[in-house]
Short mmCIF file of C-alpha atoms in Angstrom, two decimals:
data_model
loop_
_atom_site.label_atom_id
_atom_site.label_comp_id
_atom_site.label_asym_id
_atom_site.label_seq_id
_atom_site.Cartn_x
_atom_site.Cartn_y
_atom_site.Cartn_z
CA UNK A 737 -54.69 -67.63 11.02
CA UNK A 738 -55.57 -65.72 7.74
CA UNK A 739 -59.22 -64.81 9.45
CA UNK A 740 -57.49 -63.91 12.34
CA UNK A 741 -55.29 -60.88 10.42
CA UNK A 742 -58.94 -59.90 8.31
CA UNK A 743 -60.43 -59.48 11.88
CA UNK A 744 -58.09 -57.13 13.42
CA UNK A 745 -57.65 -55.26 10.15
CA UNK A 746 -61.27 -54.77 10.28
CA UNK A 747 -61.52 -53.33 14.00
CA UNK A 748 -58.37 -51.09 13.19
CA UNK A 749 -61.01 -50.13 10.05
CA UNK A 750 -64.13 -49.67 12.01
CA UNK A 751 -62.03 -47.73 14.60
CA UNK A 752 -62.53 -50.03 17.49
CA UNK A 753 -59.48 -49.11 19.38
CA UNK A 754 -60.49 -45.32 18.98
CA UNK A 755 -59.96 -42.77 16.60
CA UNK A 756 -56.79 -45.02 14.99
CA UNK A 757 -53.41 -44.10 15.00
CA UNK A 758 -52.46 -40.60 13.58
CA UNK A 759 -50.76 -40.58 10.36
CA UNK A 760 -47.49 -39.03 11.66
CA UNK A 761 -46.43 -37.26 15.38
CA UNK A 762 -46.91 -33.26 14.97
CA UNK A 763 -43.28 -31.74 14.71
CA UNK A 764 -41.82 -30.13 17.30
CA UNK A 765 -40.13 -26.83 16.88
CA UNK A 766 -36.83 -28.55 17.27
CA UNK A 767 -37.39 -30.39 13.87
CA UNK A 768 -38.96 -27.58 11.98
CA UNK A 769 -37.01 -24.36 13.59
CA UNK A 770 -33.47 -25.19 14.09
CA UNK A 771 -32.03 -26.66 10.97
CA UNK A 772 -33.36 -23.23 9.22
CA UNK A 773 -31.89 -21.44 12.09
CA UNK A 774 -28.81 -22.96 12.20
CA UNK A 775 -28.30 -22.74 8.18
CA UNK A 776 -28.90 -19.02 8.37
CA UNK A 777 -26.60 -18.67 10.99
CA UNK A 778 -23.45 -20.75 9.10
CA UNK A 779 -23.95 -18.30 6.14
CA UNK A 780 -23.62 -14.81 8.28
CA UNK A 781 -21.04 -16.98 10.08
CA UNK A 782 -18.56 -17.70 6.73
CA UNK A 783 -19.72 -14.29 5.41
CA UNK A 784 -17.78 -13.04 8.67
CA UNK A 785 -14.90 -15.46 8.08
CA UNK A 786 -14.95 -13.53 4.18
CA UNK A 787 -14.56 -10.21 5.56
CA UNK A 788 -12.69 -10.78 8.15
CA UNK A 789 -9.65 -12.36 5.93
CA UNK A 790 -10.11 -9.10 4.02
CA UNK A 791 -9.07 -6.96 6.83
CA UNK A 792 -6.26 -9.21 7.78
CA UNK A 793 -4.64 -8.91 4.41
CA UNK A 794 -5.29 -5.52 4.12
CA UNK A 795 -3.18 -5.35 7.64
CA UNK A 796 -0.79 -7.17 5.53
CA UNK A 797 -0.58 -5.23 3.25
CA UNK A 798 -0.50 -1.85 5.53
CA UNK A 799 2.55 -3.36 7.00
CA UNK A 800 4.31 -4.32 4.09
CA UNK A 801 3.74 -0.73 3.48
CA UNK A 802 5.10 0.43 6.41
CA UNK A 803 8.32 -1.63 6.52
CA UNK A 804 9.55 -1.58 2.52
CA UNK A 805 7.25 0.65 1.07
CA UNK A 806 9.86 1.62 -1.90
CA UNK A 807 10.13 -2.63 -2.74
CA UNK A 808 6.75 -3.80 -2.76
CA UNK A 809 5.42 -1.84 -7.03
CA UNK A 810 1.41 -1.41 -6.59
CA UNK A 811 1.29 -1.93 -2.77
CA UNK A 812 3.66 0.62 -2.34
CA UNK A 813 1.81 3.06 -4.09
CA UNK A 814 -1.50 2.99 -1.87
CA UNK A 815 -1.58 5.08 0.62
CA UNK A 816 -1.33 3.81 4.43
CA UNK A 817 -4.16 5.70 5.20
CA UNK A 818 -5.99 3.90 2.72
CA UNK A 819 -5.20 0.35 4.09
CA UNK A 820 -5.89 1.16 7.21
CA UNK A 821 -9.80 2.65 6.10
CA UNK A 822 -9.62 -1.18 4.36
CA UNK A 823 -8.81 -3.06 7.05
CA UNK A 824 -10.52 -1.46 10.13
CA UNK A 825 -13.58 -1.22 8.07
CA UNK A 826 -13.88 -4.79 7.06
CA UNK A 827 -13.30 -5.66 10.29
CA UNK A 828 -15.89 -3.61 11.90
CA UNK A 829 -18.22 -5.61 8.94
CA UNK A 830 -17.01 -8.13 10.75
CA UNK A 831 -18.44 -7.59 13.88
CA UNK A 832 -21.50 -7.16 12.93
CA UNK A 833 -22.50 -10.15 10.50
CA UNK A 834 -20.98 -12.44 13.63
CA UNK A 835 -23.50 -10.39 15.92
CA UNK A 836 -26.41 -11.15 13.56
CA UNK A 837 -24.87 -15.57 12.75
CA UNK A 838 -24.86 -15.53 16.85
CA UNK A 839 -28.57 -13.82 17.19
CA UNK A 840 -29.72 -16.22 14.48
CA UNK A 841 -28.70 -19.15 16.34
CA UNK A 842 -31.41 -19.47 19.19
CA UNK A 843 -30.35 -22.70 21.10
CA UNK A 844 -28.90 -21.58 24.45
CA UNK A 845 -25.10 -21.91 25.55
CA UNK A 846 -24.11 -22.91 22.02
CA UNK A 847 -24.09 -20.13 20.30
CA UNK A 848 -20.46 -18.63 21.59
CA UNK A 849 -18.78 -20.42 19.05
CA UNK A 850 -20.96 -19.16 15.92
CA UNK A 851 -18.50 -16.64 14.08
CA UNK A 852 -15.62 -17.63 16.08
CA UNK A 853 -13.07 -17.91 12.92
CA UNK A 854 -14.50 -13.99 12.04
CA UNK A 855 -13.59 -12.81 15.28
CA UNK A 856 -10.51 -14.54 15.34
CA UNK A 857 -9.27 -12.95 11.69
CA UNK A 858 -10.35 -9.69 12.31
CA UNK A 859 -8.42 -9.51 15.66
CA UNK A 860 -5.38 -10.49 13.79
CA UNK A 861 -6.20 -7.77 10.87
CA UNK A 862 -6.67 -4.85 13.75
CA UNK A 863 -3.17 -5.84 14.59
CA UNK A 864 -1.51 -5.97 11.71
CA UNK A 865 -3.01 -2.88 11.08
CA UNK A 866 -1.81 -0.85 14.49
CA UNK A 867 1.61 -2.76 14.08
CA UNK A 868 2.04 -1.63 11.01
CA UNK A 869 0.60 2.71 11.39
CA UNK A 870 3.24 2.37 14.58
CA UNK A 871 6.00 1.50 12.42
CA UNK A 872 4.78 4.45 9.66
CA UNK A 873 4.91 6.72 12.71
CA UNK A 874 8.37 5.87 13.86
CA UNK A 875 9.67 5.48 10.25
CA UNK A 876 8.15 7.36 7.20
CA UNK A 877 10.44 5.72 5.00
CA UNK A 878 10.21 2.60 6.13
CA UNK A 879 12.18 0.41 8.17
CA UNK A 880 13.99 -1.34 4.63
CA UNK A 881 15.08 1.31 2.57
CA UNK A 882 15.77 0.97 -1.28
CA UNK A 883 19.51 0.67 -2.01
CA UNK A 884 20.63 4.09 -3.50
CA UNK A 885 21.82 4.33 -6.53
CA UNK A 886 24.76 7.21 -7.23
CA UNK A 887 26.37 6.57 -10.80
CA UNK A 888 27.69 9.37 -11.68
CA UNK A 889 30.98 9.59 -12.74
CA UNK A 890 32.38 12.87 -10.89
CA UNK A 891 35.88 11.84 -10.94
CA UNK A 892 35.86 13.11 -15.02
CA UNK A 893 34.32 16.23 -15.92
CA UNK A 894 33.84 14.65 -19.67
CA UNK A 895 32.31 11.75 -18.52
CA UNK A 896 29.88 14.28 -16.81
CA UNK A 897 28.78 15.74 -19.35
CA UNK A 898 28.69 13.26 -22.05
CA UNK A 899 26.66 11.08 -19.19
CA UNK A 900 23.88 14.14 -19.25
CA UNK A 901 23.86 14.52 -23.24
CA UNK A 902 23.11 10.65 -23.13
CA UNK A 903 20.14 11.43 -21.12
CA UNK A 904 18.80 15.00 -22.28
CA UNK A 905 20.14 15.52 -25.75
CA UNK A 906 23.62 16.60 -27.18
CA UNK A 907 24.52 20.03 -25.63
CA UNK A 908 24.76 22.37 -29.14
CA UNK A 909 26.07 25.54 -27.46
CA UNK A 910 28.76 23.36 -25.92
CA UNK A 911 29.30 23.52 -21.95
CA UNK A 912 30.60 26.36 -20.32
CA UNK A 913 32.57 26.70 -17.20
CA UNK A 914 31.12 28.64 -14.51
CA UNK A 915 33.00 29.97 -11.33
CA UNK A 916 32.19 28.17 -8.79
CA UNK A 917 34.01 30.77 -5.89
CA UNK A 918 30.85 31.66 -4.37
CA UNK A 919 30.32 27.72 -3.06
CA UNK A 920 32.93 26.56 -0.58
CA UNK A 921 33.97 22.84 -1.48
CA UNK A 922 32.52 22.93 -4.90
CA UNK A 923 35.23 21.33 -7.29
CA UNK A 924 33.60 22.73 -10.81
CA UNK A 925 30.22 23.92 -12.43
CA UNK A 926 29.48 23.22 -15.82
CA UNK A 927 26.41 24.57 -17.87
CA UNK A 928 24.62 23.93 -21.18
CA UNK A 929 22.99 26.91 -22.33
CA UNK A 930 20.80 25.29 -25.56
CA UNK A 931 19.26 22.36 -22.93
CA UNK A 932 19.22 24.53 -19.95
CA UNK A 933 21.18 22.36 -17.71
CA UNK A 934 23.53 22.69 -15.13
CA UNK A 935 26.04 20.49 -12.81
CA UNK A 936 28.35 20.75 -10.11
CA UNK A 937 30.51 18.49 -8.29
CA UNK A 938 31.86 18.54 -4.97
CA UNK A 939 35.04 17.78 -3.25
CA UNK A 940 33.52 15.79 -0.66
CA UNK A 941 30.70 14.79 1.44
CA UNK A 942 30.91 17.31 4.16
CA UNK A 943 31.13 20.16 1.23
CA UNK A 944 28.12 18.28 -0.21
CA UNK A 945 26.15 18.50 2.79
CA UNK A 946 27.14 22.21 3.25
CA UNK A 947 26.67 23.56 -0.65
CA UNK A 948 23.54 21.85 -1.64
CA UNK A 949 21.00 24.45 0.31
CA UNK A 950 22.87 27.38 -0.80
CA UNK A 951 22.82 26.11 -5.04
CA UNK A 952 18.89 25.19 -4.64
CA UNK A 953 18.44 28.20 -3.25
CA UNK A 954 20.36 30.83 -5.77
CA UNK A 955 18.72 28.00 -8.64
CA UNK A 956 16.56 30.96 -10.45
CA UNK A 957 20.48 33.19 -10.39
CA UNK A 958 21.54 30.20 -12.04
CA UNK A 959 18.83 29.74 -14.39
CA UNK A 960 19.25 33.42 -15.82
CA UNK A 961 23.01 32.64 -16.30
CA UNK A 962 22.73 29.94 -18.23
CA UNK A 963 19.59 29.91 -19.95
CA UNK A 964 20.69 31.55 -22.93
CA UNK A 965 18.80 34.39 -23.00
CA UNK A 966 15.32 32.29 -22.34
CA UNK A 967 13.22 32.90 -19.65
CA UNK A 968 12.84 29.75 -17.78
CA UNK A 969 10.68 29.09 -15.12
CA UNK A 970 11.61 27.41 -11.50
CA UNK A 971 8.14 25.38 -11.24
CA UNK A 972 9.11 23.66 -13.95
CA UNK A 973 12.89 23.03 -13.16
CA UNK A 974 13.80 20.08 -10.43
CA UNK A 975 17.39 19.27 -8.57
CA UNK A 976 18.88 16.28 -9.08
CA UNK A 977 21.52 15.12 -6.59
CA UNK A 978 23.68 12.14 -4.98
CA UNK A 979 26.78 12.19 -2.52
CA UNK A 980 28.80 14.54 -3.99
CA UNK A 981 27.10 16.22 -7.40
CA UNK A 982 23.74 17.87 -8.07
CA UNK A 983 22.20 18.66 -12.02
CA UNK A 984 19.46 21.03 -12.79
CA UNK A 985 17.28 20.75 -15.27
CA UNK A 986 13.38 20.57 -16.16
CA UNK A 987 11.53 17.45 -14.77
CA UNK A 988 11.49 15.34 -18.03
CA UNK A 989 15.74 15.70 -18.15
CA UNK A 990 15.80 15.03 -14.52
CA UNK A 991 13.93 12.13 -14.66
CA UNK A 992 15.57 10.56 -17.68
CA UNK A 993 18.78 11.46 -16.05
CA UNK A 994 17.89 9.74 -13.17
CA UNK A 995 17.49 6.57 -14.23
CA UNK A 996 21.00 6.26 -15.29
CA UNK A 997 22.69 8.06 -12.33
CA UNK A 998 20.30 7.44 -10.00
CA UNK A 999 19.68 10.18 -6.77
CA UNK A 1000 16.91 12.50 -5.48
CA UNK A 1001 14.85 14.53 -7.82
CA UNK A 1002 13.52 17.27 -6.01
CA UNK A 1003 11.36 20.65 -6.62
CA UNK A 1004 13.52 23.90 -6.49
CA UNK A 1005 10.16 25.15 -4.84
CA UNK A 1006 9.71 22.86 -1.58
CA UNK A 1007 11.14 23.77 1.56
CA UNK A 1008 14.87 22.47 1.83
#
C-alpha cells in the first residue's frame, strides 16, 4: 500500500493529471469588495446616527426654550434662533453622510436600510424644532411663566423706605414727600435726594395700570426734582415696578433692589 501512495504522489509531481491543482480559487469580487464596502458604509452610517442625535437634542432644547424659557439657567439664555441654526443644520449633515453610507453600499435592494436610525433622529429633531419656533411664535414668553415675585411692603411707608436703604444705601438727606396730585390713584411719593431714588405707591391695581405710563414718562421731571441739584441722566436710570408700586433709580440700585422685592426692571428710554 505504501508504494501505492509514492506512485500517485509522484504523478501529482510529474503533473500527470495536468497542470495540478491551483494553489487557491481566484476571489471573486464578492469576497474582496463587499466587506470593505460594507465597513465604509456602517461608519458614514453611525456618523449619521451622531449627528442626527445632535439635532434632536438641540430640538430639545429649542423647545424647552420655547415653553419655560425663564426656568431652564444656560438653555434659557441661547437664543431660539440659535437652536434652531443647531438643529436644522445637523440635520441637513445628516442627510448627507446617509446619502454617501447608502452610495457606499453597492449590493442591490439592500441598501434602504443603511442610515435608517440617522434619518429616523433627524426627522424627530426637525420636529422638535418646528414644534417648538410654533410655540415661540404664539408665546414669546413662553407657555410656563416664572412665578412673580412682588415683596414690597406698600401697606407701610417706613417699611418702604427702610426696604430701599437695605438695598441702595442709607438715604443721608432723609426722604422727602412729594405731591403726588398730578397722578390719579397714587397713594404717596417719596424721594431720596443723596441716592437719587424715588417711589410711589398706588391705591390699587386699576390706578396701577393707569399711573405707571404717565410717571415713566415725566421720569427726567422727576429726576430734576429730586436729584439734589445733580444732573442725572435717564440712560442710566431704570423703573422698577410690581402690582401696585414703582422705584426709580440707576440700574445697579434697581437691580439690587430687585432681588429683594422682586418686579420688572425696565429702561425709562424703551417704548412703554
Amino acid at each position: 500500500m505504501a508504494d501505492g501512495f509514492n506512485q500517485l504522489d509522484q504523478q501529482l509531481t510529474d503533473g500527470e493529471y495536468g497542470e495540478g491543482l491551483p494553489a487557491a480559487y481566484p476571489p471573486g469580487p464578492y469576497v474582496d469588495e463587499r466587506p470593505v464596502q460594507v465597513q465604509h458604509a456602517n461608519i458614514w452610517a453611525r456618523l449619521a446616527i451622531i449627528t442626527g442625535l445632535v439635532s434632536v437634542l438641540a430640538g430639545l432644547a429649542l423647545l424647552a426654550h420655547a415653553v419655560a424659557p425663564t426656568r431652564l439657567g444656560v438653555i434659557g439664555r441661547v437664543a431660539i434662533s440659535a437652536w434652531a441654526g443647531a438643529s436644522l443644520g445637523f440635520a441637513l449633515l445628516t442627510v448627507v453622510l446617509v446619502i454617501v453610507a447608502r452610495h457606499t453600499y453597492m449590493p442591490a435592494g439592500r441598501h434602504r436600510s443603511v442610515g435608517s436610525g440617522g434619518i429616523i433622529l433627524l426627522l424627530c429633531g426637525v420636529l422638535f424644532t418646528v414644534a417648538g419656533l410654533v410655540i415661540a411664535e404664539g408665546h414669546p414668553q413662553g407657555l410656563i411663566k416664572a412665578k412673580e415675585v412682588d415683596a414690597a411692603p406698600i401697606d407701610s411707608a417706613q417699611a418702604m423706605t427702610q426696604g430701599i436703604d437695605r438695598a441702595v444705601g442709607s438715604c443721608s438727606s432723609g426722604w422727602q414727600e412729594a405731591s403726588a396730585d398730578r397722578f390719579v390713584g397714587v397713594s404717596h411719593v417719596r424721594y431720596c435726594a443723596s441716592n437719587k431714588v424715588a417711589y410711589a405707591v398706588f391705591n390699587n391695581d386699576s390706578a396701577a395700570s393707569l399711573a405707571k405710563g404717565p410717571i415713566r414718562s415725566q421720569a427726567a421731571n422727576l429726576l430734576d426734582r429730586f436729584g439734589g441739584g445733580e444732573a442725572l441722566s435717564v440712560s442710566d436710570m431704570r423703573l422698577l415696578s410690581g402690582k401696585r408700586w414703582v422705584v426709580i433709580g440707576n440700574a445697579d440700585q434697581m437691580s439690587r433692589l430687585q432681588a429683594d422685592w422682586g418686579g420688572q426692571i425696565q429702561s425709562l428710554e424703551s417704548e412703554p
